[in-house]
PDB file of C-alpha atoms in Angstrom:
ATOM      1  CA  MET A  30       0.563   3.834  45.290  1.00  0.00           C
ATOM      2  CA  THR A  31       4.012   4.355  43.870  1.00  0.00           C
ATOM      3  CA  GLU A  32       5.274   7.916  43.812  1.00  0.00           C
ATOM      4  CA  PHE A  33       7.509   8.789  40.875  1.00  0.00           C
ATOM      5  CA  THR A  34      10.240  11.372  41.156  1.00  0.00           C
ATOM      6  CA  ASP A  35      10.445  14.272  38.720  1.00  0.00           C
ATOM      7  CA  THR A  36      13.470  12.587  37.127  1.00  0.00           C
ATOM      8  CA  VAL A  37      11.523   9.381  36.487  1.00  0.00           C
ATOM      9  CA  LYS A  38       8.598  11.383  35.091  1.00  0.00           C
ATOM     10  CA  GLU A  39      10.964  13.305  32.772  1.00  0.00           C
ATOM     11  CA  GLN A  40      12.571  10.060  31.554  1.00  0.00           C
ATOM     12  CA  TYR A  41       9.190   8.571  30.705  1.00  0.00           C
ATOM     13  CA  ALA A  42       7.994  11.768  29.011  1.00  0.00           C
ATOM     14  CA  ALA A  43      11.124  11.742  26.835  1.00  0.00           C
ATOM     15  CA  GLU A  44      10.491   8.075  25.971  1.00  0.00           C
ATOM     16  CA  VAL A  45       6.895   8.800  24.963  1.00  0.00           C
ATOM     17  CA  ALA A  46       7.962  11.803  22.855  1.00  0.00           C
ATOM     18  CA  GLN A  47      10.620   9.725  21.056  1.00  0.00           C
ATOM     19  CA  SER A  48       8.133   6.911  20.499  1.00  0.00           C
ATOM     20  CA  ASP A  49       5.563   9.320  19.038  1.00  0.00           C
ATOM     21  CA  TYR A  50       8.202  10.725  16.707  1.00  0.00           C
ATOM     22  CA  ASP A  51       9.373   7.240  15.645  1.00  0.00           C
ATOM     23  CA  HIS A  52       5.818   6.144  14.836  1.00  0.00           C
ATOM     24  CA  LYS A  53       5.271   9.242  12.672  1.00  0.00           C
ATOM     25  CA  HIS A  54       8.615   8.734  10.907  1.00  0.00           C
ATOM     26  CA  PRO A  55       8.749   4.925  10.726  1.00  0.00           C
ATOM     27  CA  THR A  56      11.857   3.365  12.164  1.00  0.00           C
ATOM     28  CA  ALA A  57      12.858  -0.245  12.624  1.00  0.00           C
ATOM     29  CA  GLY A  58      12.290   0.171  16.360  1.00  0.00           C
ATOM     30  CA  ALA A  59       8.781   1.551  15.947  1.00  0.00           C
ATOM     31  CA  MET A  60       7.860  -1.160  13.429  1.00  0.00           C
ATOM     32  CA  THR A  61       9.319  -3.835  15.712  1.00  0.00           C
ATOM     33  CA  ASN A  62       7.164  -2.548  18.558  1.00  0.00           C
ATOM     34  CA  HIS A  63       4.134  -3.216  16.344  1.00  0.00           C
ATOM     35  CA  ILE A  64       5.436  -6.775  15.960  1.00  0.00           C
ATOM     36  CA  ILE A  65       5.938  -7.229  19.708  1.00  0.00           C
ATOM     37  CA  SER A  66       2.430  -5.919  20.309  1.00  0.00           C
ATOM     38  CA  ASN A  67       1.036  -8.249  17.633  1.00  0.00           C
ATOM     39  CA  HIS A  68       2.711 -11.211  19.309  1.00  0.00           C
ATOM     40  CA  VAL A  69       1.393 -10.266  22.750  1.00  0.00           C
ATOM     41  CA  VAL A  70      -2.125 -10.290  21.304  1.00  0.00           C
ATOM     42  CA  MET A  71      -1.315 -13.495  19.422  1.00  0.00           C
ATOM     43  CA  THR A  72      -0.332 -15.135  22.723  1.00  0.00           C
ATOM     44  CA  ASN A  73      -3.775 -14.225  24.070  1.00  0.00           C
ATOM     45  CA  ARG A  74      -5.456 -15.534  20.910  1.00  0.00           C
ATOM     46  CA  LEU A  75      -3.609 -18.838  21.161  1.00  0.00           C
ATOM     47  CA  ARG A  76      -4.551 -19.164  24.850  1.00  0.00           C
ATOM     48  CA  GLN A  77      -8.174 -18.408  23.978  1.00  0.00           C
ATOM     49  CA  ALA A  78      -8.117 -21.101  21.279  1.00  0.00           C
ATOM     50  CA  ARG A  79      -6.487 -23.586  23.689  1.00  0.00           C
ATOM     51  CA  TRP A  80      -9.102 -22.979  26.377  1.00  0.00           C
ATOM     52  CA  PHE A  81     -12.174 -23.055  24.139  1.00  0.00           C
ATOM     53  CA  VAL A  82     -11.422 -25.441  21.256  1.00  0.00           C
ATOM     54  CA  LYS A  83     -14.024 -28.179  20.884  1.00  0.00           C
ATOM     55  CA  GLY A  84     -14.402 -31.323  18.825  1.00  0.00           C
ATOM     56  CA  LEU A  85     -12.899 -34.782  18.478  1.00  0.00           C
ATOM     57  CA  ASN A  86      -9.343 -33.434  18.164  1.00  0.00           C
ATOM     58  CA  ALA A  87      -9.713 -30.758  20.848  1.00  0.00           C
ATOM     59  CA  GLY A  88      -7.022 -32.221  23.137  1.00  0.00           C
ATOM     60  CA  GLN A  89      -4.474 -32.465  20.337  1.00  0.00           C
ATOM     61  CA  LEU A  90      -5.283 -28.983  19.039  1.00  0.00           C
ATOM     62  CA  ALA A  91      -5.095 -27.513  22.543  1.00  0.00           C
ATOM     63  CA  ALA A  92      -1.595 -28.991  22.898  1.00  0.00           C
ATOM     64  CA  THR A  93      -0.617 -27.534  19.517  1.00  0.00           C
ATOM     65  CA  PHE A  94      -1.957 -24.077  20.462  1.00  0.00           C
ATOM     66  CA  LYS A  95      -0.101 -24.282  23.789  1.00  0.00           C
ATOM     67  CA  ALA A  96       3.204 -25.163  22.093  1.00  0.00           C
ATOM     68  CA  THR A  97       2.805 -22.351  19.557  1.00  0.00           C
ATOM     69  CA  GLY A  98       1.935 -19.919  22.348  1.00  0.00           C
ATOM     70  CA  ALA A  99       5.066 -20.868  24.299  1.00  0.00           C
ATOM     71  CA  ALA A 100       7.267 -20.407  21.234  1.00  0.00           C
ATOM     72  CA  ASN A 101       5.491 -17.130  20.459  1.00  0.00           C
ATOM     73  CA  PHE A 102       6.207 -15.904  23.983  1.00  0.00           C
ATOM     74  CA  ASP A 103       9.906 -16.684  23.443  1.00  0.00           C
ATOM     75  CA  TRP A 104       9.845 -14.572  20.253  1.00  0.00           C
ATOM     76  CA  ILE A 105       8.456 -11.607  22.188  1.00  0.00           C
ATOM     77  CA  ASP A 106      11.399 -11.816  24.559  1.00  0.00           C
ATOM     78  CA  ARG A 107      13.975 -12.334  21.785  1.00  0.00           C
ATOM     79  CA  ILE A 108      12.794  -9.335  19.770  1.00  0.00           C
ATOM     80  CA  GLY A 109      12.530  -7.197  22.917  1.00  0.00           C
ATOM     81  CA  GLN A 110      16.118  -8.092  23.841  1.00  0.00           C
ATOM     82  CA  ASP A 111      17.213  -7.154  20.310  1.00  0.00           C
ATOM     83  CA  LEU A 112      15.597  -3.722  20.670  1.00  0.00           C
ATOM     84  CA  LEU A 113      17.337  -3.205  24.014  1.00  0.00           C
ATOM     85  CA  ASP A 114      20.648  -4.160  22.340  1.00  0.00           C
ATOM     86  CA  GLU A 115      19.982  -1.383  19.800  1.00  0.00           C
ATOM     87  CA  ASP A 116      19.294   1.102  22.643  1.00  0.00           C
ATOM     88  CA  GLU A 117      15.583   1.108  21.794  1.00  0.00           C
ATOM     89  CA  ILE A 118      12.742   0.637  24.266  1.00  0.00           C
ATOM     90  CA  PRO A 119      10.462  -2.328  23.528  1.00  0.00           C
ATOM     91  CA  ALA A 120       6.720  -2.076  24.154  1.00  0.00           C
ATOM     92  CA  ASN A 121       6.196  -3.243  27.727  1.00  0.00           C
ATOM     93  CA  ILE A 122       2.825  -2.039  29.044  1.00  0.00           C
ATOM     94  CA  ALA A 123      -0.745  -2.990  28.135  1.00  0.00           C
ATOM     95  CA  SER A 124      -1.622   0.448  26.728  1.00  0.00           C
ATOM     96  CA  GLU A 125       1.288   0.218  24.253  1.00  0.00           C
ATOM     97  CA  TYR A 126       0.275  -3.287  23.168  1.00  0.00           C
ATOM     98  CA  ALA A 127      -3.310  -2.103  22.703  1.00  0.00           C
ATOM     99  CA  ALA A 128      -2.258   0.949  20.682  1.00  0.00           C
ATOM    100  CA  TRP A 129       0.319  -0.747  18.480  1.00  0.00           C
ATOM    101  CA  ASN A 130      -1.024  -4.220  17.758  1.00  0.00           C
ATOM    102  CA  MET A 131      -2.641  -4.688  14.369  1.00  0.00           C
ATOM    103  CA  LEU A 132      -4.446  -7.978  14.969  1.00  0.00           C
ATOM    104  CA  ALA A 133      -8.169  -8.367  15.521  1.00  0.00           C
ATOM    105  CA  GLU A 134      -8.968  -9.608  19.008  1.00  0.00           C
ATOM    106  CA  ASN A 135     -12.565 -10.712  19.560  1.00  0.00           C
ATOM    107  CA  GLY A 136     -14.361 -12.310  22.460  1.00  0.00           C
ATOM    108  CA  GLU A 137     -16.636 -13.981  19.934  1.00  0.00           C
ATOM    109  CA  ALA A 138     -13.728 -16.052  18.588  1.00  0.00           C
ATOM    110  CA  LYS A 139     -14.024 -18.494  21.489  1.00  0.00           C
ATOM    111  CA  TYR A 140     -17.348 -19.712  20.015  1.00  0.00           C
ATOM    112  CA  LEU A 141     -15.885 -20.563  16.583  1.00  0.00           C
ATOM    113  CA  ASP A 142     -15.402 -24.164  15.572  1.00  0.00           C
ATOM    114  CA  ALA A 143     -11.825 -25.470  15.486  1.00  0.00           C
ATOM    115  CA  ALA A 144     -11.402 -24.674  11.774  1.00  0.00           C
ATOM    116  CA  GLY A 145     -12.525 -21.081  12.365  1.00  0.00           C
ATOM    117  CA  MET A 146     -10.061 -20.686  15.224  1.00  0.00           C
ATOM    118  CA  ILE A 147      -7.229 -22.076  13.104  1.00  0.00           C
ATOM    119  CA  ASP A 148      -8.148 -19.819  10.180  1.00  0.00           C
ATOM    120  CA  GLY A 149      -7.991 -16.772  12.484  1.00  0.00           C
ATOM    121  CA  ILE A 150      -4.548 -17.786  13.731  1.00  0.00           C
ATOM    122  CA  ILE A 151      -3.305 -18.225  10.158  1.00  0.00           C
ATOM    123  CA  HIS A 152      -4.482 -14.734   9.239  1.00  0.00           C
ATOM    124  CA  ASP A 153      -2.854 -13.284  12.383  1.00  0.00           C
ATOM    125  CA  PHE A 154       0.532 -14.699  11.396  1.00  0.00           C
ATOM    126  CA  ASN A 155       0.041 -13.411   7.845  1.00  0.00           C
ATOM    127  CA  THR A 156      -0.879  -9.915   9.081  1.00  0.00           C
ATOM    128  CA  ASP A 157       2.128  -9.889  11.390  1.00  0.00           C
ATOM    129  CA  ASN A 158       4.398 -10.730   8.451  1.00  0.00           C
ATOM    130  CA  LEU A 159       3.355  -7.464   6.768  1.00  0.00           C
ATOM    131  CA  PHE A 160       5.018  -5.630   9.664  1.00  0.00           C
ATOM    132  CA  VAL A 161       7.961  -8.022   9.850  1.00  0.00           C
ATOM    133  CA  THR A 162       8.935  -7.418   6.216  1.00  0.00           C
ATOM    134  CA  ARG A 163       8.682  -3.649   6.707  1.00  0.00           C
ATOM    135  CA  ALA A 164      10.781  -3.848   9.888  1.00  0.00           C
ATOM    136  CA  ILE A 165      13.431  -5.932   8.106  1.00  0.00           C
ATOM    137  CA  ALA A 166      13.719  -3.310   5.337  1.00  0.00           C
ATOM    138  CA  LEU A 167      13.961  -0.483   7.895  1.00  0.00           C
ATOM    139  CA  ALA A 168      16.561  -2.359   9.984  1.00  0.00           C
ATOM    140  CA  GLN A 169      18.675  -2.891   6.858  1.00  0.00           C
ATOM    141  CA  LYS A 170      18.307   0.788   5.920  1.00  0.00           C
ATOM    142  CA  GLU A 171      19.319   1.837   9.464  1.00  0.00           C
ATOM    143  CA  ASN A 172      22.346  -0.505   9.421  1.00  0.00           C
ATOM    144  CA  LYS A 173      21.051  -2.793  12.181  1.00  0.00           C
ATOM    145  CA  PRO A 174      22.043  -6.191  10.749  1.00  0.00           C
ATOM    146  CA  VAL A 175      21.455  -8.235  13.903  1.00  0.00           C
ATOM    147  CA  LEU A 176      17.913  -6.905  14.269  1.00  0.00           C
ATOM    148  CA  ALA A 177      17.312  -7.531  10.549  1.00  0.00           C
ATOM    149  CA  ALA A 178      18.611 -11.109  10.903  1.00  0.00           C
ATOM    150  CA  GLU A 179      16.419 -11.818  13.931  1.00  0.00           C
ATOM    151  CA  LEU A 180      13.365 -10.405  12.174  1.00  0.00           C
ATOM    152  CA  THR A 181      14.180 -12.530   9.136  1.00  0.00           C
ATOM    153  CA  ALA A 182      14.222 -15.593  11.402  1.00  0.00           C
ATOM    154  CA  LEU A 183      10.866 -14.514  12.854  1.00  0.00           C
ATOM    155  CA  TYR A 184       9.478 -14.187   9.316  1.00  0.00           C
ATOM    156  CA  GLY A 185      10.525 -17.786   8.674  1.00  0.00           C
ATOM    157  CA  TRP A 186       8.952 -18.959  11.949  1.00  0.00           C
ATOM    158  CA  ASN A 187       5.700 -17.137  11.121  1.00  0.00           C
ATOM    159  CA  ASN A 188       5.668 -18.770   7.683  1.00  0.00           C
ATOM    160  CA  ARG A 189       6.212 -22.193   9.273  1.00  0.00           C
ATOM    161  CA  GLN A 190       3.220 -21.628  11.550  1.00  0.00           C
ATOM    162  CA  ILE A 191       1.100 -20.565   8.573  1.00  0.00           C
ATOM    163  CA  ARG A 192       2.035 -23.713   6.614  1.00  0.00           C
ATOM    164  CA  GLN A 193       1.473 -26.067   9.553  1.00  0.00           C
ATOM    165  CA  TYR A 194      -1.880 -24.558  10.531  1.00  0.00           C
ATOM    166  CA  GLN A 195      -2.984 -24.471   6.870  1.00  0.00           C
ATOM    167  CA  ALA A 196      -2.142 -28.198   6.682  1.00  0.00           C
ATOM    168  CA  LEU A 197      -4.586 -28.855   9.540  1.00  0.00           C
ATOM    169  CA  LEU A 198      -7.274 -27.347   7.284  1.00  0.00           C
ATOM    170  CA  GLY A 199      -6.138 -29.451   4.311  1.00  0.00           C
ATOM    171  CA  ASN A 200      -4.581 -26.456   2.543  1.00  0.00           C
ATOM    172  CA  THR A 201      -1.187 -25.568   1.144  1.00  0.00           C
ATOM    173  CA  ALA A 202       0.669 -22.664   2.757  1.00  0.00           C
ATOM    174  CA  ARG A 203      -0.729 -19.658   0.864  1.00  0.00           C
ATOM    175  CA  VAL A 204      -4.357 -20.664   0.222  1.00  0.00           C
ATOM    176  CA  GLY A 205      -6.519 -17.562   0.743  1.00  0.00           C
ATOM    177  CA  LEU A 206      -3.612 -15.340   1.804  1.00  0.00           C
ATOM    178  CA  ASN A 207      -2.007 -14.042  -1.395  1.00  0.00           C
ATOM    179  CA  GLU A 208      -5.158 -12.132  -2.330  1.00  0.00           C
ATOM    180  CA  GLU A 209      -5.158 -10.576   1.146  1.00  0.00           C
ATOM    181  CA  ASP A 210      -1.528  -9.493   0.706  1.00  0.00           C
ATOM    182  CA  GLU A 211      -2.333  -7.872  -2.636  1.00  0.00           C
ATOM    183  CA  ASP A 212      -5.211  -5.936  -1.031  1.00  0.00           C
ATOM    184  CA  ASN A 213      -2.836  -4.630   1.645  1.00  0.00           C
ATOM    185  CA  ASP A 214      -0.309  -3.526  -0.984  1.00  0.00           C
ATOM    186  CA  ASP A 215      -2.876  -1.184  -2.583  1.00  0.00           C
TER     187      ASP A 215
END
């Protein structure tokens, strides 16, 4: 087992204290760590859908889930690099992802039909966008234009995924989501 020096322990304790403070007084960094954590869970959800999707179009859907998962993984790295550029520490351990993600992860989801899996993915991207828009506003307020620009690009990518997955269900982009957004604004 790895032994940590007192200096390493002090550095990590300071990081945890700063993180606790940032989550109580929302900052762009804290909000972006929610986004990173959401996307880590989303990667798992997409893998789950890829492994367990059934039906006549299962092969095609599995390929689509795999491609989205790969792109999602790239976003995790891009946003993490942006936080490091701002001298912030991105979420990087399982306990942080578990504490900060705001998506619903369920073992039962693997038994849904393809439409149910797709609907869950759509709602995950929509939920994530609630945090992305808040992080953009905080980054602008904190004069972090590069982070704000990257998060704006992520917002666009999330919206593209929503539209494309909604199309697989025969829907336009915002079917069933605007009401959900209004409920979250209350």
